[in-house]
PDB file of C-alpha atoms in Angstrom:
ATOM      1  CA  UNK A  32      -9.864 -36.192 -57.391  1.00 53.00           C
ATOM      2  CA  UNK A  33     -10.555 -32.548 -56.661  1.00 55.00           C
ATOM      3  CA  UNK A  34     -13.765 -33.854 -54.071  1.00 50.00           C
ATOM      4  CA  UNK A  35     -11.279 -35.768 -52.323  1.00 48.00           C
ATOM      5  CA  UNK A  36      -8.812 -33.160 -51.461  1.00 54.00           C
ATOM      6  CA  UNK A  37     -11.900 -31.023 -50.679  1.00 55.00           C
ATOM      7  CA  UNK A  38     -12.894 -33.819 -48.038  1.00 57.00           C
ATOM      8  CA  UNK A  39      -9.268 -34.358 -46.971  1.00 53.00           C
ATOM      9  CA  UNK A  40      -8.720 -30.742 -46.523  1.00 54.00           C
ATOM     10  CA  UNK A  41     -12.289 -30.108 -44.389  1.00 56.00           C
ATOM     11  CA  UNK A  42     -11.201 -33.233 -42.260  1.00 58.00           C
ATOM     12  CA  UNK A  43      -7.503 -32.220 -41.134  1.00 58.00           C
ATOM     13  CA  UNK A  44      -8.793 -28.847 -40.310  1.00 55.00           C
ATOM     14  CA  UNK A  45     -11.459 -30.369 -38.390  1.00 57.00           C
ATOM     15  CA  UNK A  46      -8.737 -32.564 -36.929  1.00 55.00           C
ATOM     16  CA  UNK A  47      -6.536 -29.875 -36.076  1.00 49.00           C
ATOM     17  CA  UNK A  48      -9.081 -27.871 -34.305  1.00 50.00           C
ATOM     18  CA  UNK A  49     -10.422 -30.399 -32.121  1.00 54.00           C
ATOM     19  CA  UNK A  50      -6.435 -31.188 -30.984  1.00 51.00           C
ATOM     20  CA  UNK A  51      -6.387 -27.852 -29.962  1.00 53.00           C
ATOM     21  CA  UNK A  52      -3.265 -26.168 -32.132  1.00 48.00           C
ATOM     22  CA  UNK A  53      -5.738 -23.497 -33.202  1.00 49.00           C
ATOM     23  CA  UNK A  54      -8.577 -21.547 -31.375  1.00 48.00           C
ATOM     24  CA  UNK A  55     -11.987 -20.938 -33.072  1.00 51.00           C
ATOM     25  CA  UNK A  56     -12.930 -17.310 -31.506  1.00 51.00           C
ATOM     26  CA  UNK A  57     -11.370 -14.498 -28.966  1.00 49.00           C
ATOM     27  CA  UNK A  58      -9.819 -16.174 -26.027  1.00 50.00           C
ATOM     28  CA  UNK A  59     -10.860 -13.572 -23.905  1.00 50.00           C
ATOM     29  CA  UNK A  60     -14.699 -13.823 -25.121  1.00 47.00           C
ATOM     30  CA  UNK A  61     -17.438 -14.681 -21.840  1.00 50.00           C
ATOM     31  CA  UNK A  62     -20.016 -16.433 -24.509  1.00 51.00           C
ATOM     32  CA  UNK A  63     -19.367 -18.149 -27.881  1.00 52.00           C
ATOM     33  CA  UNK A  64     -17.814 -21.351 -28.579  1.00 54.00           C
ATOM     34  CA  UNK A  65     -14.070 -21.483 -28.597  1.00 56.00           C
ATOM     35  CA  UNK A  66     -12.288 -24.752 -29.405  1.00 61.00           C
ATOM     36  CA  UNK A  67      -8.801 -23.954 -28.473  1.00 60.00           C
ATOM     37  CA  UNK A  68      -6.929 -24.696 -25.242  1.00 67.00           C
ATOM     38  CA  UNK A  69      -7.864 -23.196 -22.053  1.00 60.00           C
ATOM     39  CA  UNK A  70      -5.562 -20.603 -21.025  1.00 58.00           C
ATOM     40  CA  UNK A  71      -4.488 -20.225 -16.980  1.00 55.00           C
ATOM     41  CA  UNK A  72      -4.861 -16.487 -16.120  1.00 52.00           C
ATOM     42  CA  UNK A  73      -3.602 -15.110 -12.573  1.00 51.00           C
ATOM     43  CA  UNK A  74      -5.302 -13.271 -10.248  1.00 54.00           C
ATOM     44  CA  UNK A  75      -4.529  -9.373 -10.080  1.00 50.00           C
ATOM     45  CA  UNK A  76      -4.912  -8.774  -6.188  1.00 65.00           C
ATOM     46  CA  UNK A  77      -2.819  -5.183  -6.313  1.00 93.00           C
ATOM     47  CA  UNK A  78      -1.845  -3.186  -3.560  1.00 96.00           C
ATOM     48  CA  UNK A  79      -3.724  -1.947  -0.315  1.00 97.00           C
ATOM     49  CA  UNK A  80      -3.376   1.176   1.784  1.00 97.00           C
ATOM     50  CA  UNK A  81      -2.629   0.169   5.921  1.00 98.00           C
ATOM     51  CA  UNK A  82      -3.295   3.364   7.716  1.00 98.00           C
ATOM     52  CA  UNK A  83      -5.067   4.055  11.513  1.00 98.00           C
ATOM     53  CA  UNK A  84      -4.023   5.300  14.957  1.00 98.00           C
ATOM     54  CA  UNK A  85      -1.409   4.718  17.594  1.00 98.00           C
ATOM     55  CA  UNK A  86      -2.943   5.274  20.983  1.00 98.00           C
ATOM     56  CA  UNK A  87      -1.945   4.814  24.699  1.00 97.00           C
ATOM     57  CA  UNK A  88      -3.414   2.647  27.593  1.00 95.00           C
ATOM     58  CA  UNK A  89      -6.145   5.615  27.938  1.00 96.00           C
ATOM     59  CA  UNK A  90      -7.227   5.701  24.112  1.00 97.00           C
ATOM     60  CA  UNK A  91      -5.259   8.808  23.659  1.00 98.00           C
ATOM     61  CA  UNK A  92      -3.512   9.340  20.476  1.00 98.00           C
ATOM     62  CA  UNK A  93      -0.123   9.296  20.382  1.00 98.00           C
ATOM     63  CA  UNK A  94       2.332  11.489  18.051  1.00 98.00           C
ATOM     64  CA  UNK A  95       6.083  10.471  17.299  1.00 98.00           C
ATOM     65  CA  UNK A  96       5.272   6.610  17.813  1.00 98.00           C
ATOM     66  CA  UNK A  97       7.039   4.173  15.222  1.00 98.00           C
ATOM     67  CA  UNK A  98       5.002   2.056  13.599  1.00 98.00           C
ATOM     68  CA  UNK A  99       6.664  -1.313  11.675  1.00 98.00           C
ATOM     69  CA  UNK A 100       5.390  -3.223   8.530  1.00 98.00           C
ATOM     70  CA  UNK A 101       6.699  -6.036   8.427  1.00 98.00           C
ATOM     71  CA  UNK A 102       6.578  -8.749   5.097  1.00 97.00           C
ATOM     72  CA  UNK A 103       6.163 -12.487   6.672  1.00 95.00           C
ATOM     73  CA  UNK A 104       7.682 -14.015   3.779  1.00 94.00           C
ATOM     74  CA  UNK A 105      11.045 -12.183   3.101  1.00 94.00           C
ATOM     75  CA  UNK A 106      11.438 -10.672   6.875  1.00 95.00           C
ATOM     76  CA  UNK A 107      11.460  -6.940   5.551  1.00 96.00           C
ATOM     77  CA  UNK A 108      10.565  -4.346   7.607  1.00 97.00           C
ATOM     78  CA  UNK A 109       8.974  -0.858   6.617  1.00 98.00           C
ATOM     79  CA  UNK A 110       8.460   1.826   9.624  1.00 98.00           C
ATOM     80  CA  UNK A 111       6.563   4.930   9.694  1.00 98.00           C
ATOM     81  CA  UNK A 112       6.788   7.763  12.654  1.00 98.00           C
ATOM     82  CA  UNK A 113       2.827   8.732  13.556  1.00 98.00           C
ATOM     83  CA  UNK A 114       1.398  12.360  12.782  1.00 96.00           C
ATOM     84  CA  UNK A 115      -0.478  14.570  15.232  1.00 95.00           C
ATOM     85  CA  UNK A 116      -3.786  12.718  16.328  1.00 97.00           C
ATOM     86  CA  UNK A 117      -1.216   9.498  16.058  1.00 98.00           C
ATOM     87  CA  UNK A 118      -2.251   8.691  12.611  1.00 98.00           C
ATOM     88  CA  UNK A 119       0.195   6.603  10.288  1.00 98.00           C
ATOM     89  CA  UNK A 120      -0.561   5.107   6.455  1.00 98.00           C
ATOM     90  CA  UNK A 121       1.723   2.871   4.488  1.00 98.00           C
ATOM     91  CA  UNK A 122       1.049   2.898   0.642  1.00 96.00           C
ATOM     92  CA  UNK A 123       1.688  -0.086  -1.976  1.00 95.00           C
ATOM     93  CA  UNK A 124       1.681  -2.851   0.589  1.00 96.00           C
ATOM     94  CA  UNK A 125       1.123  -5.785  -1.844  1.00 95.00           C
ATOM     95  CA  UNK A 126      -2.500  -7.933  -1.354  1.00 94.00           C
ATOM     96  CA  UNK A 127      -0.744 -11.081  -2.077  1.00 93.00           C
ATOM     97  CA  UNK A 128       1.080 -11.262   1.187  1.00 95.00           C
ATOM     98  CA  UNK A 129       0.651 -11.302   4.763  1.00 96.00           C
ATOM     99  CA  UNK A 130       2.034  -8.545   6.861  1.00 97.00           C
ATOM    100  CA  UNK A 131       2.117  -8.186  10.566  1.00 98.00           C
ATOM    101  CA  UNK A 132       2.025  -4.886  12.254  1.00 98.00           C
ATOM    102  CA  UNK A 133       2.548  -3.119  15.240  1.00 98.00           C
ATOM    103  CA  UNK A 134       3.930  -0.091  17.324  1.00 98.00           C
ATOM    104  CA  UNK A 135       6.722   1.145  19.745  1.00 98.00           C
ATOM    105  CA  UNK A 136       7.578   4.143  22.011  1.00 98.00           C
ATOM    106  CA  UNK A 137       9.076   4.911  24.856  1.00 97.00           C
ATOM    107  CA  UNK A 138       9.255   1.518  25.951  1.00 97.00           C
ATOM    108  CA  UNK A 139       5.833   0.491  25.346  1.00 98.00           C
ATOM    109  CA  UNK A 140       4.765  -1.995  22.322  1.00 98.00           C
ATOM    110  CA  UNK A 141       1.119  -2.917  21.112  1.00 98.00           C
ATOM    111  CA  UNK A 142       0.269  -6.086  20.122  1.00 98.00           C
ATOM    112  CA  UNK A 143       1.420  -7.367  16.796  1.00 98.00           C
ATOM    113  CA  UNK A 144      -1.492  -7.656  13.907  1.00 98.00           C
ATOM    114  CA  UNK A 145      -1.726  -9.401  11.191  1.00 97.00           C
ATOM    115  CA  UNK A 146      -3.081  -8.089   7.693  1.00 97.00           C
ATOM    116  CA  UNK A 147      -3.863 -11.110   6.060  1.00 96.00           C
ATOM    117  CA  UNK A 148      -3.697 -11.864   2.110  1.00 94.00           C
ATOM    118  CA  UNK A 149      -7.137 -13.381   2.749  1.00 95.00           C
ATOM    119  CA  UNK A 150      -8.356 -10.012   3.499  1.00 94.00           C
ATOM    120  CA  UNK A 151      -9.650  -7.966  -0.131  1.00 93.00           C
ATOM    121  CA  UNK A 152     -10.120  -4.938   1.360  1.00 94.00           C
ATOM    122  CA  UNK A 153      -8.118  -1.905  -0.449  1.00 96.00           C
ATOM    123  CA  UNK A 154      -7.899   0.148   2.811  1.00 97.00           C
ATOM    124  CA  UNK A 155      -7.005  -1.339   6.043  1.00 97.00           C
ATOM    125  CA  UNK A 156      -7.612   0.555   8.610  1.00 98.00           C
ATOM    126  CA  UNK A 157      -6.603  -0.465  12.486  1.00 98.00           C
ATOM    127  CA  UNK A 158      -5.622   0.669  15.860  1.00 98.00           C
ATOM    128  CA  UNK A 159      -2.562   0.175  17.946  1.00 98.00           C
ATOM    129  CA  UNK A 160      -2.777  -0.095  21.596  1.00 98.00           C
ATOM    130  CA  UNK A 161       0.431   0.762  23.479  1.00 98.00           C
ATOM    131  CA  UNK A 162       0.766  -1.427  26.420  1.00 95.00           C
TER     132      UNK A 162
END
């Protein structure tokens, strides 16, 4: 009697196991063998930096020039007024979404960019044409 519970016992766990309701190793190990269900794990893309340079028709840099940051997917807008040498930089601008981005003054507009979630770099650095 006490060989059959043994057996009974060794084949529910086995059972159990290869259902899945309990894991057989870390779930976070790269090698091993690991019986349990597989886990769905999203991708950390972070933020990014968007900095560069406002500049005229004649490549010249411009100061005092508002740059805009805009989200494409919730229409919010983020501006920043450009340094001496025309330089601007917006901080925490999230990987995961596209922005589009351009710059005013005075009248004159550059072309609108795009910074697209695609795009894994950390630091995205551009220039703005005023036209």
């Amino acid at each position: 009697m006490r060989l059959f519970r043994s057996k009974m016992a060794a084949g529910t766990t086995i059972a159990v196991l290869a259902a899945g309701l309990f894991s057989i190793g870390s779930r976070n190990a790269r090698t091993g063998f690991n019986l349990g269900p597989v886990e769905a794990q999203a991708q950390n893309l972070g933020m990014r930096a968007v900095s560069g340079t406002v500049v005229d028709a004649d490549s010249k840099p411009v100061t005092g020039a508002t740059v805009f940051l805009r989200y494409i997917k919730n229409k919010s807008i983020r501006s920043y007024t450009t340094e001496p040498g025309g330089r601007f930089r917006f901080t925490q601008v999230n990987m995961a979404e596209d922005n589009e981005i351009w710059a005013e003054k005075d009248g004159k507009k550059s072309p609108v960019k795009t910074v697209s979630q695609w795009d894994t770099r950390k630091e995205f650095e551009t220039e703005l044409k005023l036209k």
